[in-house]
Coordinates of C-alpha atoms in Angstrom, one line a residue:
X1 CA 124.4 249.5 86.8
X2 CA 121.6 251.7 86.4
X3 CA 122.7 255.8 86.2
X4 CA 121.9 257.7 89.5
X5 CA 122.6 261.3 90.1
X6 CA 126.1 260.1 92.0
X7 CA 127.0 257.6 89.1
X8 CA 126.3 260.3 86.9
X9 CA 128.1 262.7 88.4
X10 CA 131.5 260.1 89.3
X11 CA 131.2 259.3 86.0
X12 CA 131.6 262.5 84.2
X13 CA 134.7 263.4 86.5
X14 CA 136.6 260.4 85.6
X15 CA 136.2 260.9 82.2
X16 CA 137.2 264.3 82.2
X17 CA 140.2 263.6 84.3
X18 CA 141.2 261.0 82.3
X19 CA 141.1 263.1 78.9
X20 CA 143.1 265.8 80.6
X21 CA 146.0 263.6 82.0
X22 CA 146.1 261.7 78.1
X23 CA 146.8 265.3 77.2
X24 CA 148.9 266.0 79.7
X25 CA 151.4 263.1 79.5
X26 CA 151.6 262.6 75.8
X27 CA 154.8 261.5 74.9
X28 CA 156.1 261.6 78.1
X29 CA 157.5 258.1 78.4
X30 CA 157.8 258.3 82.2
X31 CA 153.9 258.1 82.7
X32 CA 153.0 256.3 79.6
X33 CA 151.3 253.6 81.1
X34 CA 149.0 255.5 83.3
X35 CA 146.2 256.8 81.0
X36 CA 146.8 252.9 79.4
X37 CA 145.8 251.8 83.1
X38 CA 143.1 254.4 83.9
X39 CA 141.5 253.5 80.4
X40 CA 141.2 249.9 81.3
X41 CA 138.6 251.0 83.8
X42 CA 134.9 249.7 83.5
X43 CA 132.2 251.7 83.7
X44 CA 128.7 252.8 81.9
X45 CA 128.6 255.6 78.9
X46 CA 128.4 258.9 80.3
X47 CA 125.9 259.5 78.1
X48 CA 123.9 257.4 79.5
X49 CA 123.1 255.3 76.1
X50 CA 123.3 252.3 78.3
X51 CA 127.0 251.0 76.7
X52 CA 129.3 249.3 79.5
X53 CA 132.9 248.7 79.1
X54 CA 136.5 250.0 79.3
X55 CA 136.7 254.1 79.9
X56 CA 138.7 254.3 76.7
X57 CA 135.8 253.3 74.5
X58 CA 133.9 256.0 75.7
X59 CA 134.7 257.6 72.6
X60 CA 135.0 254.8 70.5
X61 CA 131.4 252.7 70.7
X62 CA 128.8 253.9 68.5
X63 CA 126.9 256.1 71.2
X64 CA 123.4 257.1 69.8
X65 CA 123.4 260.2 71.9
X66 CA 127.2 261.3 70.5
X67 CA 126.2 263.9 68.4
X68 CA 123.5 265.3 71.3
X69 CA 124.1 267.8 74.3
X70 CA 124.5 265.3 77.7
X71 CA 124.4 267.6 80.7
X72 CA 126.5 267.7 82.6
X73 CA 128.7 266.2 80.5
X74 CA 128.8 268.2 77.5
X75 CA 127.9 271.5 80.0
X76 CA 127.8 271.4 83.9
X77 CA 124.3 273.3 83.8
X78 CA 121.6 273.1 81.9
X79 CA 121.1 276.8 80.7
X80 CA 124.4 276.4 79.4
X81 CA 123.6 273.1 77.8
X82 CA 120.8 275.1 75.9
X83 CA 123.3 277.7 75.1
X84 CA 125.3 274.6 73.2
X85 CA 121.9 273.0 71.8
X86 CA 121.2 276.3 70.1
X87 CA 124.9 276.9 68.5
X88 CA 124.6 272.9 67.5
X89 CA 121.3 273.7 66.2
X90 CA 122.2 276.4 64.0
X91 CA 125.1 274.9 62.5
X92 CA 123.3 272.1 61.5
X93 CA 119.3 272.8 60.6
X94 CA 117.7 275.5 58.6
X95 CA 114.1 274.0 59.6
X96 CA 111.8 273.5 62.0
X97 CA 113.5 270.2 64.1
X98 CA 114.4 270.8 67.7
X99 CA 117.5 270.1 68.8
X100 CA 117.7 267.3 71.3
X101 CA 119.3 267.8 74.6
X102 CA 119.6 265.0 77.2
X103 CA 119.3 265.4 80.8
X104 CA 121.2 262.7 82.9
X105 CA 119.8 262.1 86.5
X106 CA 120.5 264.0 89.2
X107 CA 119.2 267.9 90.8
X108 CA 119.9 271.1 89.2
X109 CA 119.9 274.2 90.7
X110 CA 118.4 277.0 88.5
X111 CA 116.2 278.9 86.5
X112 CA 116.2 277.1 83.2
X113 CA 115.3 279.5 80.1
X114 CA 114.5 278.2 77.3
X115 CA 115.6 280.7 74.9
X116 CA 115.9 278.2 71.3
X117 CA 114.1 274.9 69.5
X118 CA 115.2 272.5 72.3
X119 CA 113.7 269.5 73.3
X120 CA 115.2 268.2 76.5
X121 CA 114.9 264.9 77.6
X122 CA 115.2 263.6 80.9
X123 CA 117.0 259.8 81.2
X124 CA 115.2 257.3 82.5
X125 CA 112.4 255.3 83.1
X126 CA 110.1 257.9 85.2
X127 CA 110.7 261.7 85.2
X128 CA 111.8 261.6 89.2
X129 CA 115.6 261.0 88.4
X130 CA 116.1 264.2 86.7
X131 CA 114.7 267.3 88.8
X132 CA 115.4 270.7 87.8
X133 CA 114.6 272.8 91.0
X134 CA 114.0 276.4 91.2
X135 CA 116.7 279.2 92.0
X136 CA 115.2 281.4 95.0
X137 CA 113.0 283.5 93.7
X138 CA 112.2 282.3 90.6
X139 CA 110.6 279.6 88.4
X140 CA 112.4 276.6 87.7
X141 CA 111.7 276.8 84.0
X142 CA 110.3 279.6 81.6
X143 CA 110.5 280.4 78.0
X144 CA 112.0 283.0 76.6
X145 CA 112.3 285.0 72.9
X146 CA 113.3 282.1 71.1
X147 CA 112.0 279.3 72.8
X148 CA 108.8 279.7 70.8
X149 CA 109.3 275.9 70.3
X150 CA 110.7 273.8 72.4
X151 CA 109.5 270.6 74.2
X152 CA 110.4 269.4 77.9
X153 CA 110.0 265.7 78.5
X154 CA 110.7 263.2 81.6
X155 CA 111.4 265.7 84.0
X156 CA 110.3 267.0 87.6
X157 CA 110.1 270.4 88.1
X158 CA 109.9 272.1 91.6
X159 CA 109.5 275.4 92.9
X160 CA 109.1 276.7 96.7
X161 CA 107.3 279.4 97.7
X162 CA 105.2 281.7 96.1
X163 CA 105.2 282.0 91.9
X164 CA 104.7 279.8 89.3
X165 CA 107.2 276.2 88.8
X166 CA 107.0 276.9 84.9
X167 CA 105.9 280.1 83.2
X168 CA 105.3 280.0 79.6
X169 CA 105.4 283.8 78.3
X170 CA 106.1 283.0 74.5
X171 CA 105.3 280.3 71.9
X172 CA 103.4 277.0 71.7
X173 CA 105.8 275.0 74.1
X174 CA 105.2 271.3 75.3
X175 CA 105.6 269.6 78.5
X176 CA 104.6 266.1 78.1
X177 CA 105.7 263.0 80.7
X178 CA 106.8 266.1 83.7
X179 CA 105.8 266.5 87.2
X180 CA 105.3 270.0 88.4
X181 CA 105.9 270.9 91.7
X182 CA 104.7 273.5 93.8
X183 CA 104.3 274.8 97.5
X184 CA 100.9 275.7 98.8
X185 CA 100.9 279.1 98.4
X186 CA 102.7 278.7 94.9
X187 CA 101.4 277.9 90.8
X188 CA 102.5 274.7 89.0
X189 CA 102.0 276.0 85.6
X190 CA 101.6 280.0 84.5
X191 CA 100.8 280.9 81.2
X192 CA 100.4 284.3 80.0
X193 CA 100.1 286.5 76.6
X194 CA 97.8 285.9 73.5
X195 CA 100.0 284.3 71.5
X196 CA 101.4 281.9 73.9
X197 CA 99.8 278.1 73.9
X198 CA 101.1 275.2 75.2
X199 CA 100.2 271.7 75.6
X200 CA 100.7 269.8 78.1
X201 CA 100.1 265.8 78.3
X202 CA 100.3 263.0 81.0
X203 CA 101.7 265.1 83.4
X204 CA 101.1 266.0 86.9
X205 CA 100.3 269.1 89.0
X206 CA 100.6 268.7 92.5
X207 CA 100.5 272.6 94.2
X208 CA 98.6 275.3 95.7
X209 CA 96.7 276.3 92.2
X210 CA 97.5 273.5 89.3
X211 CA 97.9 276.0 86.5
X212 CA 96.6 279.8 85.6
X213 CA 95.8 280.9 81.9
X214 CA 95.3 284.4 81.6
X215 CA 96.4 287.5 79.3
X216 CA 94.5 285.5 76.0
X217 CA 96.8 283.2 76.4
X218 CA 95.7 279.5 75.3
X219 CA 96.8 276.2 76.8
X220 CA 95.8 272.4 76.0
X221 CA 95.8 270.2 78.8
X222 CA 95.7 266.3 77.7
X223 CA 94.7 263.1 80.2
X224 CA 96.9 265.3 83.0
X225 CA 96.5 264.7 87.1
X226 CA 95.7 268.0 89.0
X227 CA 96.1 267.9 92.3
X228 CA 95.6 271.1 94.2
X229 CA 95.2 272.7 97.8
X230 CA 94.6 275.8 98.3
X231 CA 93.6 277.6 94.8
X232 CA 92.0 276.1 91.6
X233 CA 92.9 273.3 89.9
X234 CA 92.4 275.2 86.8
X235 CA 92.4 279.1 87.4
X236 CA 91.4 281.2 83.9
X237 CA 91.6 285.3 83.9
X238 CA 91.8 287.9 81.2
X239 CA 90.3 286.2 78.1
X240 CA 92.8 282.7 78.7
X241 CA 90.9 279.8 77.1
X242 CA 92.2 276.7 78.3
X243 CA 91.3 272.9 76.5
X244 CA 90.5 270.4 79.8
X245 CA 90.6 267.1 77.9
X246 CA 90.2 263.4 79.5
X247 CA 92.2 264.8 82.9
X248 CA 91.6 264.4 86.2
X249 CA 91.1 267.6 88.5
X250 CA 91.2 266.7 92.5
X251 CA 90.6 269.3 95.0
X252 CA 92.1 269.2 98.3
X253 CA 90.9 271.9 101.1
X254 CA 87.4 272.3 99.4
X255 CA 88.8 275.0 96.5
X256 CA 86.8 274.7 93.2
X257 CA 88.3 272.4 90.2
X258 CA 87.6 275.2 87.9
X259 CA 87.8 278.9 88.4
X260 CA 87.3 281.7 85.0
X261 CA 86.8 284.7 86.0
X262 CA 86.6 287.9 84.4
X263 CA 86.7 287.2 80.1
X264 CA 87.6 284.0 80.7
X265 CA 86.6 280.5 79.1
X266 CA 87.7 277.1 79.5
X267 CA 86.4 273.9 77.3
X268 CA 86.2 271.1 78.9
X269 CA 85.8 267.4 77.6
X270 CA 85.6 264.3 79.6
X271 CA 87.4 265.3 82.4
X272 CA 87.1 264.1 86.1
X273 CA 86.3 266.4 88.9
X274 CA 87.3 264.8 92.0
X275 CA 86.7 266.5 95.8
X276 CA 85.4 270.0 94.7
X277 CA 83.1 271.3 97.8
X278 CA 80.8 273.5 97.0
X279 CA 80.8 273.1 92.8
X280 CA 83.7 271.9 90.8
X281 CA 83.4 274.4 88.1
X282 CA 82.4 278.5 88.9
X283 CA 82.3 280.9 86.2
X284 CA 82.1 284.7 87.4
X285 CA 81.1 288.0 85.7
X286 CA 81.9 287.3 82.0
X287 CA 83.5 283.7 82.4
X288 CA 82.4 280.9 80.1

């Protein structure tokens, strides 16, 4: 059976329950036979490494995510899976690998920080079963001091009302595989500072403005859908210099494709400009 967000979340309560009670009624002859019975249950790895059998071989089979973060397995939420990523991480590397953190289908609730070297992944075959949705108020994921490296893969991101989905403020992150949701009046992507630069590949944007670059910040934007209504696809301000290369840009409302404004560039290469009424690409005052 494939994992949903209610599998997921059954899944992980039976397991738990069932580790408590073997605790609980060790050597208590009365209730021997009760974790025996529970244990005998079949049902998927909680992990999601797609192993079926008896609950009590969830920590016997030779799980390739054991030694990974699962939320909410390992942590109910996924800020305080990348809390556990980061103490893993540091016990074990002195390099430059990111920690791996899985993210097992279903919605969470929150404003995600990446504050280490994470990459979470969502599980999967297409980034809609694991959404990470934004807290009122605030984006649903943004990087922090420390999260200078991290990489966010196979996940939907979505944000309502005004503000960016994802704000990158720090560090040459990469989304690769997302979709990034936005309201009308709202930013998929926001990226800020002059030494921030991300990439972002075979993703899509699908908002009011697809994504701003601005404050010298940088930002590379691979074979990416941009589908926008009300602002830009691509927005640059304040000396951002964004890469547009082999995407596609499609305006809906009759907004521009490409706005820089101010000291800002954008290179573009083989991209598609789809809908843009009057001119796909306008460059003001000092804009290149």
């Amino acid at each position: 059976q494939a994992l949903t967000g209610s599998t997921v979340a059954a899944s992980t309560h039976l397991f738990h329950e069932w580790k408590a009670l073997r605790e609980v009624l060790q050597g208590d002859p009365m209730d021997a036979d009760l974790p025996a019975t529970l244990g005998a249950v079949i049902m998927p790895c909680v992990r999601g490494c797609g192993w079926h059998g008896k609950l009590k071989g969830q920590e016997e089979h030779a799980c390739e995510r054991r030694d990974a973060i699962c939320v909410p397995v390992d942590a109910p939420t996924v800020n305080e899976g990348i809390e556990k990523a980061i103490a893993s991480h540091k016990a074990k590397y002195l390099g430059t690998r990111l920690e791996v953190m899985w993210l097992l289908p279903g919605t969470y609730t929150e404003h995600v920080v990446i504050s280490g070297p994470i990459r979470a992944v969502g599980h999967g075959t297409d980034n809609s079963q694991v959404v990470i949705r934004a807290a009122e108020g605030t984006p649903a994921l943004s990087t922090g001091l420390g999260g200078e490296r991290c990489s966010i893969h196979g996940i939907t991101l979505q944000r309502q009302g005004a503000g960016p989905t994802v704000a990158f403020a720090v560090g040459r992150g990469e989304l690769y595989g997302c979709s990034i949701e936005a309201d009308k009046q709202g930013t998929c992507i926001e990226v800020s500072g002059e030494k921030t630069w991300p990439t972002l590949s075979e993703s899509i944007l699908n908002g009011g403005t697809g994504i701003v670059v601005q404050n010298e910040a940088r930002a590379t934007l691979r074979e990416n859908t941009i589908l926008h209504t009300s602002g830009p696809g691509v927005l640059v301000t304040s000396g951002g210099l964004p890469h547009l290369a082999r995407g596609t840009v499609t305006a809906r409302g009759g907004t521009h494709a490409v706005v820089a404004q101010g000291t800002g560039n954008v290179k573009v290469e083989r991209a598609v400009f789809q809908g843009a009424d009057p001119a796909a690409v306008v460059v003001d005052s000092e804009g290149t």
